[in-house]
PDB file of C-alpha atoms and ligand atoms in Angstrom:
ATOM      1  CA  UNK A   1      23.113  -2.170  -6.697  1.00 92.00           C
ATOM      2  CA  UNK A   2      19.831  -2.360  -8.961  1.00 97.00           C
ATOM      3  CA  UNK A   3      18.574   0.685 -10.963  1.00 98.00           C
ATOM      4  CA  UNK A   4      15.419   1.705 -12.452  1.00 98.00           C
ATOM      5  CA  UNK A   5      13.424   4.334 -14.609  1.00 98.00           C
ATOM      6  CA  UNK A   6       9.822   5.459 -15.287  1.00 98.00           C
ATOM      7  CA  UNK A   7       7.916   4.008 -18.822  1.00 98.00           C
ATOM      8  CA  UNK A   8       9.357   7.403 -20.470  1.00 98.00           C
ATOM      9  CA  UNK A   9      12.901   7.061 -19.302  1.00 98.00           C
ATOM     10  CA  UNK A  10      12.844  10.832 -17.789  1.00 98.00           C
ATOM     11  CA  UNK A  11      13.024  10.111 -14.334  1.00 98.00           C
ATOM     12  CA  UNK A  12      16.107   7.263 -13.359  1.00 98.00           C
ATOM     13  CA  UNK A  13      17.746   6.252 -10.145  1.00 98.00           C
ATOM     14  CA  UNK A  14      19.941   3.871  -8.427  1.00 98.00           C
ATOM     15  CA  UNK A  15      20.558   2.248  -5.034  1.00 98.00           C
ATOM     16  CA  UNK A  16      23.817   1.060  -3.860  1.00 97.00           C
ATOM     17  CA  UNK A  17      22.416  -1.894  -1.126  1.00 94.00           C
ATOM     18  CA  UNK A  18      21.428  -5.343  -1.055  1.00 90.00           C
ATOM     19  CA  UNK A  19      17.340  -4.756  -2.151  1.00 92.00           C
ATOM     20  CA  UNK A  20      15.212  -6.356   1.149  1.00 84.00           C
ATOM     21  CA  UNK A  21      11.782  -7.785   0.047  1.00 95.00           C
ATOM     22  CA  UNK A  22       8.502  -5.990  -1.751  1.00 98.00           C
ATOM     23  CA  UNK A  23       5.875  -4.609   0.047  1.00 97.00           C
ATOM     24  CA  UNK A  24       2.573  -4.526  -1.502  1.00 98.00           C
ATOM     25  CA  UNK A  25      -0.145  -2.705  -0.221  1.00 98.00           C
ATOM     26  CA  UNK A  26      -3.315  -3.552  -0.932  1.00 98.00           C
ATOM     27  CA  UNK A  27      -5.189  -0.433   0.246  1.00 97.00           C
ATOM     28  CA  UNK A  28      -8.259   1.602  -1.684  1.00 97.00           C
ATOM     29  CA  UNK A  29      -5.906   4.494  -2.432  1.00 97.00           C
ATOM     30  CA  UNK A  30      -2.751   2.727  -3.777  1.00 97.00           C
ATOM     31  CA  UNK A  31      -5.513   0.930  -5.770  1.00 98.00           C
ATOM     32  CA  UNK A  32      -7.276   4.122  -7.283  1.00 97.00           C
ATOM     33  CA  UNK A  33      -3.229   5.930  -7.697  1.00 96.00           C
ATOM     34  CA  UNK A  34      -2.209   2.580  -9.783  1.00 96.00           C
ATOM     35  CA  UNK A  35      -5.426   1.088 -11.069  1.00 96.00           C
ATOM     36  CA  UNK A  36      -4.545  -2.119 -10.628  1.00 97.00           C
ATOM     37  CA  UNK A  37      -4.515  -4.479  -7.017  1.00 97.00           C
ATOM     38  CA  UNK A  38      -2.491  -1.994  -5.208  1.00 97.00           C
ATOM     39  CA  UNK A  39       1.113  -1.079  -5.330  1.00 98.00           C
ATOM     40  CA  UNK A  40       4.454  -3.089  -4.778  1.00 98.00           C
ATOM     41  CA  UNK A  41       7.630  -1.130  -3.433  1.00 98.00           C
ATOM     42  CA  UNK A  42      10.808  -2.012  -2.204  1.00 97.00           C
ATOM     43  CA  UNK A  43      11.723   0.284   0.750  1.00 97.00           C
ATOM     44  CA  UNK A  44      15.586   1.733   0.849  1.00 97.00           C
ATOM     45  CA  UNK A  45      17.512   3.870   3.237  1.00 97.00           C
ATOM     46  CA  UNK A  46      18.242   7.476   1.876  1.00 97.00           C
ATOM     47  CA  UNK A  47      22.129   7.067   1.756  1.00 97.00           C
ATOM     48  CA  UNK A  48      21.594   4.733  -0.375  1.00 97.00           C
ATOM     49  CA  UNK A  49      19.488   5.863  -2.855  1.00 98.00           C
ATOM     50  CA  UNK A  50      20.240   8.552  -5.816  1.00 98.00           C
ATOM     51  CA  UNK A  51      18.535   9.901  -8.345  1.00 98.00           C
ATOM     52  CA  UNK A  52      20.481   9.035 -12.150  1.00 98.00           C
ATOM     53  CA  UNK A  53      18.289  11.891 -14.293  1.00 98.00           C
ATOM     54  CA  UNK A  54      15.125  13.819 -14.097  1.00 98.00           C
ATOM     55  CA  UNK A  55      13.919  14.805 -10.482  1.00 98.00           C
ATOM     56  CA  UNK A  56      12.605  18.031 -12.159  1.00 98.00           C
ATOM     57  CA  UNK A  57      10.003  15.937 -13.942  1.00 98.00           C
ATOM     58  CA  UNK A  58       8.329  14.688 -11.023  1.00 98.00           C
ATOM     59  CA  UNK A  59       4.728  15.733  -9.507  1.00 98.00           C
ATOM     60  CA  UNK A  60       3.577  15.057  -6.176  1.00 98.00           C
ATOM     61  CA  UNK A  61      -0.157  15.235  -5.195  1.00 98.00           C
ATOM     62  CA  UNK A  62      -0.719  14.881  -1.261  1.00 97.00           C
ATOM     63  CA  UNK A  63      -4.579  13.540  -0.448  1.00 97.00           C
ATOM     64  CA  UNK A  64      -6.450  15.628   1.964  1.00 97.00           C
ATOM     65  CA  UNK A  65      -7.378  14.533   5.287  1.00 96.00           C
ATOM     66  CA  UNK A  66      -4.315  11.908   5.195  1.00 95.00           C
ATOM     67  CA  UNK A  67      -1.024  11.167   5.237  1.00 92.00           C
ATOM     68  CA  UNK A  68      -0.764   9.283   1.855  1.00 95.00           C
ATOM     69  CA  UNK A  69       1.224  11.258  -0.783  1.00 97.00           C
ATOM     70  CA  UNK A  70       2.079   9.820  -4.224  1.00 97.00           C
ATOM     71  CA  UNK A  71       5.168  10.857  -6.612  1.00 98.00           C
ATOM     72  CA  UNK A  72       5.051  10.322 -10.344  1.00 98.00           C
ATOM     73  CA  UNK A  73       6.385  11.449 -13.493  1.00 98.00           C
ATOM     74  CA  UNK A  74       5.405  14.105 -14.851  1.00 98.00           C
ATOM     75  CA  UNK A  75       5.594  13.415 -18.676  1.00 98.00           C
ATOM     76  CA  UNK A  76       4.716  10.028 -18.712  1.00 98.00           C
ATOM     77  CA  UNK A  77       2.451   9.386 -15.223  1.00 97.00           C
ATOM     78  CA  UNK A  78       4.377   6.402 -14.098  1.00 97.00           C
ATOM     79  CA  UNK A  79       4.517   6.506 -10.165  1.00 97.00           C
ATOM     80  CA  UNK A  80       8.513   7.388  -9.194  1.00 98.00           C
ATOM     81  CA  UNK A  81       9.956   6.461  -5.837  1.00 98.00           C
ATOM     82  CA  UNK A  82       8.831   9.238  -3.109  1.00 98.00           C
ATOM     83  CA  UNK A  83       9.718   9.620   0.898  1.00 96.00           C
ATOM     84  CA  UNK A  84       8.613   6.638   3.105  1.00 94.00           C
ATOM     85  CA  UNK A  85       9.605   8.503   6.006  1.00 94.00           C
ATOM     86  CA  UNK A  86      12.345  10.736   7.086  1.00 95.00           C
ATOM     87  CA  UNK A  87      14.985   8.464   6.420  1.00 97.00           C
ATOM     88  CA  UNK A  88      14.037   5.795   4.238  1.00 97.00           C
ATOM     89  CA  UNK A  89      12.676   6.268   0.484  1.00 97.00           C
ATOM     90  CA  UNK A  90      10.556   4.145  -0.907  1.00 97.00           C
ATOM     91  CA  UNK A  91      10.610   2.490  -4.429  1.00 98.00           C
ATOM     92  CA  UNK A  92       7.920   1.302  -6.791  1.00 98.00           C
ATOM     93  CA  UNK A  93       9.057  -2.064  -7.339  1.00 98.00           C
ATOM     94  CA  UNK A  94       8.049  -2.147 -11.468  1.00 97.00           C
ATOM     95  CA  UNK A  95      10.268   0.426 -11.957  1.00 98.00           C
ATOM     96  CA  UNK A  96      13.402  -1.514 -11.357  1.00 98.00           C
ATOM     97  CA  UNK A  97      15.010  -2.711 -14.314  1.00 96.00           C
ATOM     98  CA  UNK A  98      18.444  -4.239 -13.217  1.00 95.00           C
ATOM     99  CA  UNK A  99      18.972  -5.601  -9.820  1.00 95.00           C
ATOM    100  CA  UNK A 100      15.898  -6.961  -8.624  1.00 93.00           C
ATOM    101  CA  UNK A 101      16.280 -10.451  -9.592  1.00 94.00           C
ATOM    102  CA  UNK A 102      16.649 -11.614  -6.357  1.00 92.00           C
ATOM    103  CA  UNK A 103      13.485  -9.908  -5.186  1.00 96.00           C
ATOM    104  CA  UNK A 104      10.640 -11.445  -3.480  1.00 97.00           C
ATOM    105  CA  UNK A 105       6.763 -10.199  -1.770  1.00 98.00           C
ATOM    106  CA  UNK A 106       7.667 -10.391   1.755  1.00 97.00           C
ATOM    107  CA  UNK A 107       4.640  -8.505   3.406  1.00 98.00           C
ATOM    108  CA  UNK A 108       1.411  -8.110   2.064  1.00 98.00           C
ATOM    109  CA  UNK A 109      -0.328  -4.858   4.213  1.00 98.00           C
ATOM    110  CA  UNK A 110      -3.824  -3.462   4.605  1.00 98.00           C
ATOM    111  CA  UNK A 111      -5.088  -7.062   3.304  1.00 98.00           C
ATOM    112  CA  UNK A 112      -8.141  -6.461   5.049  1.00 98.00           C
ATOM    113  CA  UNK A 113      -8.998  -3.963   2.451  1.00 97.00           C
ATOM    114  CA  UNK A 114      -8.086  -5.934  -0.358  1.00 98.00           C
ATOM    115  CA  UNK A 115     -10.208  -5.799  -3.554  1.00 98.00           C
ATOM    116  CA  UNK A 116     -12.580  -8.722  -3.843  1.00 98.00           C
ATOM    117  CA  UNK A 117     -11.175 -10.087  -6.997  1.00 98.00           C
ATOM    118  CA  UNK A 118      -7.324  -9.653  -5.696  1.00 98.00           C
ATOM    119  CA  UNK A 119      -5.966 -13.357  -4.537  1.00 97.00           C
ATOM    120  CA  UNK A 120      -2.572 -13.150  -2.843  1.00 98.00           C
ATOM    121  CA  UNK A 121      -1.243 -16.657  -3.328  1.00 95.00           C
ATOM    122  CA  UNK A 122       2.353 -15.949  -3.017  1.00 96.00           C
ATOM    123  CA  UNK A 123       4.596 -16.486   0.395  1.00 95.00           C
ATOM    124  CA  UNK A 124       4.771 -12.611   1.409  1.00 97.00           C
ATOM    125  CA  UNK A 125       3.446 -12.405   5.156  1.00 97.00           C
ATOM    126  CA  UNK A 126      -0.289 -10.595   5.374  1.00 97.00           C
ATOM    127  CA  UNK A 127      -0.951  -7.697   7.517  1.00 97.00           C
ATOM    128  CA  UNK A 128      -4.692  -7.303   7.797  1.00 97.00           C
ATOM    129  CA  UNK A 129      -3.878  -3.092   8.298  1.00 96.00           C
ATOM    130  CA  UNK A 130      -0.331  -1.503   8.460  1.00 94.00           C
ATOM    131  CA  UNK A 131       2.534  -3.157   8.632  1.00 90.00           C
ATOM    132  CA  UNK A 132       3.567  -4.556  11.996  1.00 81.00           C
ATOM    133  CA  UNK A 133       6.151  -6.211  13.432  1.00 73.00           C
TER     134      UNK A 133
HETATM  135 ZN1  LIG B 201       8.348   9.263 -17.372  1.00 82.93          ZN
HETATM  136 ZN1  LIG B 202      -1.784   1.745   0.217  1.00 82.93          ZN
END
């Protein structure tokens, strides 16, 4: 069980399973929607995820010509967790406040176009595009 909540505290959640490993992905847009190296999420099944407060305060913006969507809080910006596919959610992994102790970077994806100045020097397997198994 681990919950979490955006910088404002509008928009809370919690998920009722063991948390797997972080993803971070390293790509040009998850750089330019966080501003930073990219963006780390941990990836949950949608029974077991539920929203605590606030799902009226998020924003989505969708970017043209691809399938890359982003959710985020409305008041406050912070990126929420959003759809990773039909039946899984996914989670940005900063957001988690309790629960995520355990948590390690267990994939690192579209490494290939990685910003120069971003080293990876943890453990987290690299994918040089998407994720593969
Ligand atoms: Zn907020
Ligand atoms: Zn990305």
């Amino acid at each position: 069980m681990a919950t979490g909540e955006c910088n404002c505290g509008a928009v809370a959640f919690e998920i009722c399973a063991d948390l797997s490993g972080v993803f971070v992905c390293h790509c040009p847009i998850c750089r330019r929607a966080t501003g930073s190296n990219g963006i780390a999420v941990v990836v949950v099944d949608n029974d077991a995820f539920r929203w605590i407060r606030g799902e009226e305060h998020i924003a989505t913006w969708k970017k043209p010509h691809t399938d890359w969507q982003t959710w985020f809080c409305g008041l406050c910006g912070s990126p929420v967790p959003g759809a990773n596919d039909e039946s899984r959610m996914f989670v940005p992994a900063g957001l988690i406040s309790d629960g995520g102790e355990t948590l390690k970077v267990t994939h690192h994806v579209w490494v290939d176009s990685k910003a120069c100045w971003d080293e990876i020097g943890d453990s987290g397997r690299q994918h040089a595009e998407a994720f593969e198994k």
